[in-house]
Amino acid sequence: MTTLSFPARRYDTGEPVRVTISGGAIKAIEPAWPADPIADWPFVAPGLFDLQVNGYGGVWFSDRSLTREQVLAAIVPYFAHGMTRLCPTLITNSFEALSAGFTAIRQACEEHPWLDHVVAGCHLEGPYLSAEDGPRGAHPKAHIRQADWHEFCDLQKTSGNRIRLVTIAPEVPHAIDFIRRAVASGVRLSIGHTAASTEQIQAAAEAGATLSTHLGNGAHPVLRRHPNYIWDQLGESRLSASIIADGHHLPASVVRSIVRAKSVGQTILTCDASGWAGCAAGEYENELGKVEVLADGRIVVAGQREILAGSGAASDTCVAFASRCGAATLPDAIDMISRNPARFFGFPEQGLRAGAAADLFLYRPSASVDRLDIVATIVVGEVRFGEIAGKSGGTNL
């Protein structure tokens, strides 16, 4: 294991410190007393942890042809964005395609121990979602189906018990029983892509659902003013909310409103990066459908401009937007996509303290308001991106 020692400023207090890492963990964080100005010192923060990442560069985790090598190719680029843990997300598809995706992820994790750490768990978003236009979003209608516990158990076995989060619409047949069983098995359940009634949302929360998936998206373009399924989830204290703060999925006023209603502690930022993230502007097609990557960064269902098909952004963009739009301070925005997801899953909370896993990223204040200026990303004590203390980033594949 690599030993590292470097000076930085704490992201939460600005205090100059020296961070020492050994054996994959933070050995010490001690006050530093520099003789020179610290304006050029980077800030150090817990690594970003995104619970909804669909792929990258044309690779989709729910693709029936997914390979172990493609899993690596789709995850490694996120180190450049300060991400140290993530949930590969498989969206609505046939059982065969989902099984193939989970198989490839399992095999890649079994082959590379560092990847097994980075993959905090898999997120199954669908196929038990609303079939209605609007709530269904870009999920293929042909594969939407009723909740099937036995199908899920087969997928969970295939994944090597890596499915930790499932997004479900409470109104689909057998959904409430599915939620109860999944929660009892240790899986977190989230409400999303839904047109559920007030009573159905309450029933899902009572059964154990604890999150709303990308609240405010995957919805009808026009809703009655109240009640509706967005208000019902916003006002349900048993539900935390994940939001896509990429600057395209939600207006700044909505991001601010959700954070203030839920609180910083109950809001989780996600990029919901599409498998087309990182691709040049143009049209793309796979078995999930045809999309267009626009010059402004949006990814939309081809032929229109209103229905988004995931995001082209990464987690650091969401941190920057949440801070820039006034929804949170920069330290709070970082916590919403580092400490909050870890707490949501019941993992040891990420933080800057001796004994914690050395999953960190370093950044500098940037003249650009679109994303953070990432200096280095450290995963279990190894520099995976950038350079720090004479160590350069790299991933041995």
PDB file of C-alpha atoms in Angstrom, residues 36-297:
ATOM      1  CA  ASP A  36       4.469  30.795   3.176  1.00  0.00           C
ATOM      2  CA  PRO A  37       0.941  31.829   2.052  1.00  0.00           C
ATOM      3  CA  ILE A  38      -1.460  28.924   1.527  1.00  0.00           C
ATOM      4  CA  ALA A  39      -3.445  30.476  -1.323  1.00  0.00           C
ATOM      5  CA  ASP A  40      -2.072  27.889  -3.748  1.00  0.00           C
ATOM      6  CA  TRP A  41      -2.781  24.919  -1.498  1.00  0.00           C
ATOM      7  CA  PRO A  42      -5.607  22.712  -2.785  1.00  0.00           C
ATOM      8  CA  PHE A  43      -8.632  21.859  -0.682  1.00  0.00           C
ATOM      9  CA  VAL A  44      -9.107  18.247   0.425  1.00  0.00           C
ATOM     10  CA  ALA A  45     -12.555  16.659   0.755  1.00  0.00           C
ATOM     11  CA  PRO A  46     -14.172  13.223   1.052  1.00  0.00           C
ATOM     12  CA  GLY A  47     -14.401  11.521  -2.338  1.00  0.00           C
ATOM     13  CA  LEU A  48     -17.623  11.977  -4.274  1.00  0.00           C
ATOM     14  CA  PHE A  49     -20.058   9.052  -4.150  1.00  0.00           C
ATOM     15  CA  ASP A  50     -22.707   8.977  -6.885  1.00  0.00           C
ATOM     16  CA  LEU A  51     -25.560   6.491  -6.557  1.00  0.00           C
ATOM     17  CA  GLN A  52     -26.767   6.819 -10.157  1.00  0.00           C
ATOM     18  CA  VAL A  53     -24.291   6.407 -13.014  1.00  0.00           C
ATOM     19  CA  ASN A  54     -25.512   4.645 -16.161  1.00  0.00           C
ATOM     20  CA  GLY A  55     -22.219   4.361 -18.058  1.00  0.00           C
ATOM     21  CA  TYR A  56     -19.819   6.508 -20.053  1.00  0.00           C
ATOM     22  CA  GLY A  57     -18.473   7.050 -23.559  1.00  0.00           C
ATOM     23  CA  GLY A  58     -21.075   4.900 -25.305  1.00  0.00           C
ATOM     24  CA  VAL A  59     -20.935   2.106 -22.712  1.00  0.00           C
ATOM     25  CA  TRP A  60     -24.188   1.304 -20.892  1.00  0.00           C
ATOM     26  CA  PHE A  61     -24.188  -0.916 -17.826  1.00  0.00           C
ATOM     27  CA  SER A  62     -27.557  -2.327 -18.938  1.00  0.00           C
ATOM     28  CA  ASP A  63     -26.290  -3.373 -22.379  1.00  0.00           C
ATOM     29  CA  ARG A  64     -26.666  -7.083 -23.136  1.00  0.00           C
ATOM     30  CA  SER A  65     -23.206  -7.065 -24.767  1.00  0.00           C
ATOM     31  CA  LEU A  66     -21.426  -5.435 -21.792  1.00  0.00           C
ATOM     32  CA  THR A  67     -17.961  -6.848 -21.075  1.00  0.00           C
ATOM     33  CA  ARG A  68     -15.652  -6.695 -18.058  1.00  0.00           C
ATOM     34  CA  GLU A  69     -13.318  -4.438 -20.010  1.00  0.00           C
ATOM     35  CA  GLN A  70     -16.151  -2.039 -20.822  1.00  0.00           C
ATOM     36  CA  VAL A  71     -17.119  -1.840 -17.148  1.00  0.00           C
ATOM     37  CA  LEU A  72     -13.614  -0.596 -16.378  1.00  0.00           C
ATOM     38  CA  ALA A  73     -13.616   1.765 -19.349  1.00  0.00           C
ATOM     39  CA  ALA A  74     -16.882   3.338 -18.182  1.00  0.00           C
ATOM     40  CA  ILE A  75     -15.800   3.830 -14.555  1.00  0.00           C
ATOM     41  CA  VAL A  76     -12.188   5.007 -14.743  1.00  0.00           C
ATOM     42  CA  PRO A  77     -13.014   8.381 -16.425  1.00  0.00           C
ATOM     43  CA  TYR A  78     -15.009   9.443 -13.345  1.00  0.00           C
ATOM     44  CA  PHE A  79     -11.829   9.600 -11.249  1.00  0.00           C
ATOM     45  CA  ALA A  80     -11.047  12.827 -13.114  1.00  0.00           C
ATOM     46  CA  HIS A  81     -14.211  14.275 -11.562  1.00  0.00           C
ATOM     47  CA  GLY A  82     -13.383  13.510  -7.936  1.00  0.00           C
ATOM     48  CA  MET A  83     -15.541  10.396  -7.782  1.00  0.00           C
ATOM     49  CA  THR A  84     -14.248   7.566  -5.578  1.00  0.00           C
ATOM     50  CA  ARG A  85     -17.373   5.413  -5.254  1.00  0.00           C
ATOM     51  CA  LEU A  86     -20.454   4.952  -7.420  1.00  0.00           C
ATOM     52  CA  CYS A  87     -23.429   2.732  -8.126  1.00  0.00           C
ATOM     53  CA  PRO A  88     -23.458   1.403 -11.694  1.00  0.00           C
ATOM     54  CA  THR A  89     -27.086   1.862 -12.702  1.00  0.00           C
ATOM     55  CA  LEU A  90     -28.965  -0.555 -14.937  1.00  0.00           C
ATOM     56  CA  ILE A  91     -32.153   0.838 -16.420  1.00  0.00           C
ATOM     57  CA  THR A  92     -35.269  -0.856 -17.776  1.00  0.00           C
ATOM     58  CA  ASN A  93     -34.453  -3.646 -20.205  1.00  0.00           C
ATOM     59  CA  SER A  94     -35.140  -7.318 -20.818  1.00  0.00           C
ATOM     60  CA  PHE A  95     -34.213  -9.855 -18.155  1.00  0.00           C
ATOM     61  CA  GLU A  96     -31.501 -11.213 -20.445  1.00  0.00           C
ATOM     62  CA  ALA A  97     -29.889  -7.791 -20.930  1.00  0.00           C
ATOM     63  CA  LEU A  98     -30.015  -6.959 -17.214  1.00  0.00           C
ATOM     64  CA  SER A  99     -28.559 -10.352 -16.338  1.00  0.00           C
ATOM     65  CA  ALA A 100     -25.726  -9.841 -18.812  1.00  0.00           C
ATOM     66  CA  GLY A 101     -24.972  -6.411 -17.354  1.00  0.00           C
ATOM     67  CA  PHE A 102     -24.863  -7.657 -13.768  1.00  0.00           C
ATOM     68  CA  THR A 103     -22.702 -10.596 -14.830  1.00  0.00           C
ATOM     69  CA  ALA A 104     -20.102  -8.326 -16.422  1.00  0.00           C
ATOM     70  CA  ILE A 105     -20.037  -6.004 -13.391  1.00  0.00           C
ATOM     71  CA  ARG A 106     -19.645  -8.949 -11.014  1.00  0.00           C
ATOM     72  CA  GLN A 107     -16.825 -10.421 -13.068  1.00  0.00           C
ATOM     73  CA  ALA A 108     -15.000  -7.091 -13.260  1.00  0.00           C
ATOM     74  CA  CYS A 109     -15.299  -6.581  -9.494  1.00  0.00           C
ATOM     75  CA  GLU A 110     -14.092 -10.101  -8.776  1.00  0.00           C
ATOM     76  CA  GLU A 111     -11.077  -9.558 -11.009  1.00  0.00           C
ATOM     77  CA  HIS A 112     -10.091  -6.137  -9.623  1.00  0.00           C
ATOM     78  CA  PRO A 113     -10.336  -5.627  -5.833  1.00  0.00           C
ATOM     79  CA  TRP A 114      -9.971  -1.850  -6.167  1.00  0.00           C
ATOM     80  CA  LEU A 115     -12.998  -1.822  -8.472  1.00  0.00           C
ATOM     81  CA  ASP A 116     -15.005  -3.876  -5.982  1.00  0.00           C
ATOM     82  CA  HIS A 117     -14.453  -1.010  -3.536  1.00  0.00           C
ATOM     83  CA  VAL A 118     -15.341   1.697  -6.055  1.00  0.00           C
ATOM     84  CA  VAL A 119     -18.553  -0.142  -6.966  1.00  0.00           C
ATOM     85  CA  ALA A 120     -20.417   0.506  -3.720  1.00  0.00           C
ATOM     86  CA  GLY A 121     -23.370  -1.454  -5.064  1.00  0.00           C
ATOM     87  CA  CYS A 122     -25.565  -1.579  -8.137  1.00  0.00           C
ATOM     88  CA  HIS A 123     -28.702   0.475  -8.706  1.00  0.00           C
ATOM     89  CA  LEU A 124     -31.566  -1.213 -10.570  1.00  0.00           C
ATOM     90  CA  GLU A 125     -33.706   1.617 -11.963  1.00  0.00           C
ATOM     91  CA  GLY A 126     -36.697  -0.219 -13.359  1.00  0.00           C
ATOM     92  CA  PRO A 127     -38.111  -2.203 -15.004  1.00  0.00           C
ATOM     93  CA  TYR A 128     -40.956  -1.902 -12.468  1.00  0.00           C
ATOM     94  CA  LEU A 129     -41.931   1.651 -13.412  1.00  0.00           C
ATOM     95  CA  SER A 130     -44.892   3.614 -14.729  1.00  0.00           C
ATOM     96  CA  ALA A 131     -45.713   2.922 -18.380  1.00  0.00           C
ATOM     97  CA  GLU A 132     -47.233   6.399 -18.818  1.00  0.00           C
ATOM     98  CA  ASP A 133     -45.559   8.906 -21.110  1.00  0.00           C
ATOM     99  CA  GLY A 134     -43.851  11.484 -18.933  1.00  0.00           C
ATOM    100  CA  PRO A 135     -43.256   9.485 -15.766  1.00  0.00           C
ATOM    101  CA  ARG A 136     -41.626   6.725 -17.825  1.00  0.00           C
ATOM    102  CA  GLY A 137     -39.073   9.233 -19.131  1.00  0.00           C
ATOM    103  CA  ALA A 138     -36.634   7.661 -21.581  1.00  0.00           C
ATOM    104  CA  HIS A 139     -37.125   4.104 -20.288  1.00  0.00           C
ATOM    105  CA  PRO A 140     -38.211   1.768 -23.122  1.00  0.00           C
ATOM    106  CA  LYS A 141     -41.924   1.048 -22.804  1.00  0.00           C
ATOM    107  CA  ALA A 142     -41.556  -2.418 -24.306  1.00  0.00           C
ATOM    108  CA  HIS A 143     -39.706  -3.616 -21.189  1.00  0.00           C
ATOM    109  CA  ILE A 144     -41.812  -1.955 -18.473  1.00  0.00           C
ATOM    110  CA  ARG A 145     -43.455  -4.648 -16.367  1.00  0.00           C
ATOM    111  CA  GLN A 146     -45.049  -5.450 -13.010  1.00  0.00           C
ATOM    112  CA  ALA A 147     -42.878  -5.982  -9.959  1.00  0.00           C
ATOM    113  CA  ASP A 148     -41.474  -9.502  -9.952  1.00  0.00           C
ATOM    114  CA  TRP A 149     -39.717 -10.619  -6.774  1.00  0.00           C
ATOM    115  CA  HIS A 150     -38.498 -13.880  -8.275  1.00  0.00           C
ATOM    116  CA  GLU A 151     -36.967 -12.081 -11.259  1.00  0.00           C
ATOM    117  CA  PHE A 152     -35.221  -9.702  -8.886  1.00  0.00           C
ATOM    118  CA  CYS A 153     -33.841 -12.571  -6.803  1.00  0.00           C
ATOM    119  CA  ASP A 154     -32.365 -14.106  -9.944  1.00  0.00           C
ATOM    120  CA  LEU A 155     -30.723 -10.788 -10.857  1.00  0.00           C
ATOM    121  CA  GLN A 156     -29.447 -10.323  -7.315  1.00  0.00           C
ATOM    122  CA  LYS A 157     -27.832 -13.760  -7.399  1.00  0.00           C
ATOM    123  CA  THR A 158     -26.267 -12.985 -10.782  1.00  0.00           C
ATOM    124  CA  SER A 159     -24.827  -9.721  -9.426  1.00  0.00           C
ATOM    125  CA  GLY A 160     -23.173 -11.470  -6.511  1.00  0.00           C
ATOM    126  CA  ASN A 161     -25.570  -9.679  -4.130  1.00  0.00           C
ATOM    127  CA  ARG A 162     -24.387  -6.287  -5.356  1.00  0.00           C
ATOM    128  CA  ILE A 163     -27.829  -4.733  -5.970  1.00  0.00           C
ATOM    129  CA  ARG A 164     -28.174  -2.269  -3.101  1.00  0.00           C
ATOM    130  CA  LEU A 165     -30.754   0.143  -4.523  1.00  0.00           C
ATOM    131  CA  VAL A 166     -33.923  -0.367  -6.565  1.00  0.00           C
ATOM    132  CA  THR A 167     -36.090   2.381  -8.041  1.00  0.00           C
ATOM    133  CA  ILE A 168     -39.734   1.365  -8.337  1.00  0.00           C
ATOM    134  CA  ALA A 169     -43.115   2.996  -9.036  1.00  0.00           C
ATOM    135  CA  PRO A 170     -45.442   2.204  -6.093  1.00  0.00           C
ATOM    136  CA  GLU A 171     -48.501   1.893  -8.328  1.00  0.00           C
ATOM    137  CA  VAL A 172     -47.292  -1.042 -10.425  1.00  0.00           C
ATOM    138  CA  PRO A 173     -48.832  -4.403  -9.511  1.00  0.00           C
ATOM    139  CA  HIS A 174     -47.145  -6.130  -6.541  1.00  0.00           C
ATOM    140  CA  ALA A 175     -44.920  -3.095  -5.828  1.00  0.00           C
ATOM    141  CA  ILE A 176     -45.710  -2.739  -2.134  1.00  0.00           C
ATOM    142  CA  ASP A 177     -45.068  -6.415  -1.405  1.00  0.00           C
ATOM    143  CA  PHE A 178     -41.845  -6.154  -3.442  1.00  0.00           C
ATOM    144  CA  ILE A 179     -40.717  -3.161  -1.360  1.00  0.00           C
ATOM    145  CA  ARG A 180     -41.318  -5.032   1.892  1.00  0.00           C
ATOM    146  CA  ARG A 181     -39.374  -8.085   0.724  1.00  0.00           C
ATOM    147  CA  ALA A 182     -36.488  -6.086  -0.714  1.00  0.00           C
ATOM    148  CA  VAL A 183     -36.113  -3.952   2.411  1.00  0.00           C
ATOM    149  CA  ALA A 184     -36.152  -7.078   4.574  1.00  0.00           C
ATOM    150  CA  SER A 185     -33.289  -8.436   2.445  1.00  0.00           C
ATOM    151  CA  GLY A 186     -31.178  -5.326   3.079  1.00  0.00           C
ATOM    152  CA  VAL A 187     -31.818  -3.487  -0.203  1.00  0.00           C
ATOM    153  CA  ARG A 188     -32.711   0.219  -0.217  1.00  0.00           C
ATOM    154  CA  LEU A 189     -35.906   1.126  -2.105  1.00  0.00           C
ATOM    155  CA  SER A 190     -36.556   4.390  -3.900  1.00  0.00           C
ATOM    156  CA  ILE A 191     -39.667   5.840  -5.526  1.00  0.00           C
ATOM    157  CA  GLY A 192     -39.211   7.063  -9.083  1.00  0.00           C
ATOM    158  CA  HIS A 193     -40.657   7.254 -12.586  1.00  0.00           C
ATOM    159  CA  THR A 194     -44.066   7.195 -10.964  1.00  0.00           C
ATOM    160  CA  ALA A 195     -47.580   8.567 -11.362  1.00  0.00           C
ATOM    161  CA  ALA A 196     -48.623   7.256  -7.945  1.00  0.00           C
ATOM    162  CA  SER A 197     -51.443   8.631  -5.837  1.00  0.00           C
ATOM    163  CA  THR A 198     -50.950  10.117  -2.387  1.00  0.00           C
ATOM    164  CA  GLU A 199     -52.084   6.849  -0.814  1.00  0.00           C
ATOM    165  CA  GLN A 200     -49.704   4.753  -2.926  1.00  0.00           C
ATOM    166  CA  ILE A 201     -46.714   6.924  -2.001  1.00  0.00           C
ATOM    167  CA  GLN A 202     -47.637   6.701   1.669  1.00  0.00           C
ATOM    168  CA  ALA A 203     -47.961   2.926   1.343  1.00  0.00           C
ATOM    169  CA  ALA A 204     -44.502   2.707  -0.228  1.00  0.00           C
ATOM    170  CA  ALA A 205     -42.957   4.735   2.594  1.00  0.00           C
ATOM    171  CA  GLU A 206     -44.782   2.613   5.143  1.00  0.00           C
ATOM    172  CA  ALA A 207     -43.408  -0.515   3.453  1.00  0.00           C
ATOM    173  CA  GLY A 208     -39.864   0.816   3.775  1.00  0.00           C
ATOM    174  CA  ALA A 209     -39.031   3.054   0.794  1.00  0.00           C
ATOM    175  CA  THR A 210     -36.598   5.737   1.956  1.00  0.00           C
ATOM    176  CA  LEU A 211     -35.676   7.759  -1.149  1.00  0.00           C
ATOM    177  CA  SER A 212     -37.123   9.595  -4.137  1.00  0.00           C
ATOM    178  CA  THR A 213     -35.114   9.037  -7.317  1.00  0.00           C
ATOM    179  CA  HIS A 214     -34.220  12.287  -9.133  1.00  0.00           C
ATOM    180  CA  LEU A 215     -37.214  14.096  -7.656  1.00  0.00           C
ATOM    181  CA  GLY A 216     -38.770  16.562 -10.111  1.00  0.00           C
ATOM    182  CA  ASN A 217     -37.798  14.528 -13.167  1.00  0.00           C
ATOM    183  CA  GLY A 218     -39.437  11.493 -14.715  1.00  0.00           C
ATOM    184  CA  ALA A 219     -42.803  13.252 -14.473  1.00  0.00           C
ATOM    185  CA  HIS A 220     -45.697  14.548 -16.578  1.00  0.00           C
ATOM    186  CA  PRO A 221     -44.954  17.899 -18.269  1.00  0.00           C
ATOM    187  CA  VAL A 222     -48.170  19.284 -16.704  1.00  0.00           C
ATOM    188  CA  LEU A 223     -49.493  18.323 -13.253  1.00  0.00           C
ATOM    189  CA  ARG A 224     -52.465  19.434 -11.198  1.00  0.00           C
ATOM    190  CA  ARG A 225     -51.240  22.013  -8.699  1.00  0.00           C
ATOM    191  CA  HIS A 226     -51.981  19.770  -5.687  1.00  0.00           C
ATOM    192  CA  PRO A 227     -52.006  17.091  -4.657  1.00  0.00           C
ATOM    193  CA  ASN A 228     -49.487  15.491  -6.970  1.00  0.00           C
ATOM    194  CA  TYR A 229     -46.705  12.934  -6.655  1.00  0.00           C
ATOM    195  CA  ILE A 230     -43.937  15.543  -6.469  1.00  0.00           C
ATOM    196  CA  TRP A 231     -45.519  17.407  -3.540  1.00  0.00           C
ATOM    197  CA  ASP A 232     -46.384  14.101  -1.856  1.00  0.00           C
ATOM    198  CA  GLN A 233     -42.761  12.945  -1.951  1.00  0.00           C
ATOM    199  CA  LEU A 234     -41.394  16.352  -1.025  1.00  0.00           C
ATOM    200  CA  GLY A 235     -43.599  16.415   2.065  1.00  0.00           C
ATOM    201  CA  GLU A 236     -42.959  12.811   3.127  1.00  0.00           C
ATOM    202  CA  SER A 237     -40.393  12.972   5.936  1.00  0.00           C
ATOM    203  CA  ARG A 238     -39.520   9.287   5.579  1.00  0.00           C
ATOM    204  CA  LEU A 239     -38.143   9.937   2.093  1.00  0.00           C
ATOM    205  CA  SER A 240     -34.818  11.565   1.341  1.00  0.00           C
ATOM    206  CA  ALA A 241     -34.545  13.008  -2.164  1.00  0.00           C
ATOM    207  CA  SER A 242     -31.939  12.607  -4.862  1.00  0.00           C
ATOM    208  CA  ILE A 243     -31.789  15.413  -7.421  1.00  0.00           C
ATOM    209  CA  ILE A 244     -29.923  15.886 -10.699  1.00  0.00           C
ATOM    210  CA  ALA A 245     -28.184  19.234 -10.263  1.00  0.00           C
ATOM    211  CA  ASP A 246     -26.535  19.404 -13.680  1.00  0.00           C
ATOM    212  CA  GLY A 247     -28.090  22.747 -14.601  1.00  0.00           C
ATOM    213  CA  HIS A 248     -30.415  21.159 -17.190  1.00  0.00           C
ATOM    214  CA  HIS A 249     -32.712  18.724 -15.373  1.00  0.00           C
ATOM    215  CA  LEU A 250     -34.003  21.191 -12.769  1.00  0.00           C
ATOM    216  CA  PRO A 251     -34.123  24.989 -12.694  1.00  0.00           C
ATOM    217  CA  ALA A 252     -32.103  26.671  -9.960  1.00  0.00           C
ATOM    218  CA  SER A 253     -35.266  27.670  -8.100  1.00  0.00           C
ATOM    219  CA  VAL A 254     -36.420  24.034  -7.921  1.00  0.00           C
ATOM    220  CA  VAL A 255     -33.029  22.831  -6.694  1.00  0.00           C
ATOM    221  CA  ARG A 256     -33.114  25.483  -3.966  1.00  0.00           C
ATOM    222  CA  SER A 257     -36.695  24.601  -3.017  1.00  0.00           C
ATOM    223  CA  ILE A 258     -36.054  20.855  -2.725  1.00  0.00           C
ATOM    224  CA  VAL A 259     -32.916  21.341  -0.632  1.00  0.00           C
ATOM    225  CA  ARG A 260     -34.705  23.768   1.685  1.00  0.00           C
ATOM    226  CA  ALA A 261     -37.732  21.502   2.035  1.00  0.00           C
ATOM    227  CA  LYS A 262     -35.757  18.296   2.597  1.00  0.00           C
ATOM    228  CA  SER A 263     -32.691  19.873   4.283  1.00  0.00           C
ATOM    229  CA  VAL A 264     -29.065  19.391   3.307  1.00  0.00           C
ATOM    230  CA  GLY A 265     -28.937  16.186   5.344  1.00  0.00           C
ATOM    231  CA  GLN A 266     -31.826  14.571   3.443  1.00  0.00           C
ATOM    232  CA  THR A 267     -30.791  15.608  -0.063  1.00  0.00           C
ATOM    233  CA  ILE A 268     -28.473  13.556  -2.257  1.00  0.00           C
ATOM    234  CA  LEU A 269     -26.971  15.015  -5.422  1.00  0.00           C
ATOM    235  CA  THR A 270     -26.515  12.754  -8.431  1.00  0.00           C
ATOM    236  CA  CYS A 271     -25.307  13.327 -11.965  1.00  0.00           C
ATOM    237  CA  ASP A 272     -27.418  10.471 -13.433  1.00  0.00           C
ATOM    238  CA  ALA A 273     -24.769  10.294 -16.147  1.00  0.00           C
ATOM    239  CA  SER A 274     -26.003   8.611 -19.305  1.00  0.00           C
ATOM    240  CA  GLY A 275     -24.069   5.958 -21.157  1.00  0.00           C
ATOM    241  CA  TRP A 276     -23.660   8.676 -23.778  1.00  0.00           C
ATOM    242  CA  ALA A 277     -21.866  10.990 -21.321  1.00  0.00           C
ATOM    243  CA  GLY A 278     -18.489  11.949 -22.733  1.00  0.00           C
ATOM    244  CA  CYS A 279     -19.660  11.574 -26.341  1.00  0.00           C
ATOM    245  CA  ALA A 280     -19.436  14.365 -28.902  1.00  0.00           C
ATOM    246  CA  ALA A 281     -22.585  16.172 -30.048  1.00  0.00           C
ATOM    247  CA  GLY A 282     -24.626  14.067 -32.464  1.00  0.00           C
ATOM    248  CA  GLU A 283     -27.187  11.265 -32.676  1.00  0.00           C
ATOM    249  CA  TYR A 284     -26.609   7.868 -31.089  1.00  0.00           C
ATOM    250  CA  GLU A 285     -28.647   4.680 -30.971  1.00  0.00           C
ATOM    251  CA  ASN A 286     -28.622   1.358 -29.153  1.00  0.00           C
ATOM    252  CA  GLU A 287     -31.253  -1.178 -28.111  1.00  0.00           C
ATOM    253  CA  LEU A 288     -32.593   1.300 -25.544  1.00  0.00           C
ATOM    254  CA  GLY A 289     -33.467   3.824 -28.258  1.00  0.00           C
ATOM    255  CA  LYS A 290     -32.132   6.797 -30.197  1.00  0.00           C
ATOM    256  CA  VAL A 291     -30.866   9.923 -28.471  1.00  0.00           C
ATOM    257  CA  GLU A 292     -29.198  13.164 -29.415  1.00  0.00           C
ATOM    258  CA  VAL A 293     -26.315  14.761 -27.567  1.00  0.00           C
ATOM    259  CA  LEU A 294     -26.782  18.506 -27.948  1.00  0.00           C
ATOM    260  CA  ALA A 295     -24.072  21.130 -28.195  1.00  0.00           C
ATOM    261  CA  ASP A 296     -25.133  22.611 -24.837  1.00  0.00           C
ATOM    262  CA  GLY A 297     -24.476  19.294 -23.090  1.00  0.00           C
TER     263      GLY A 297
END
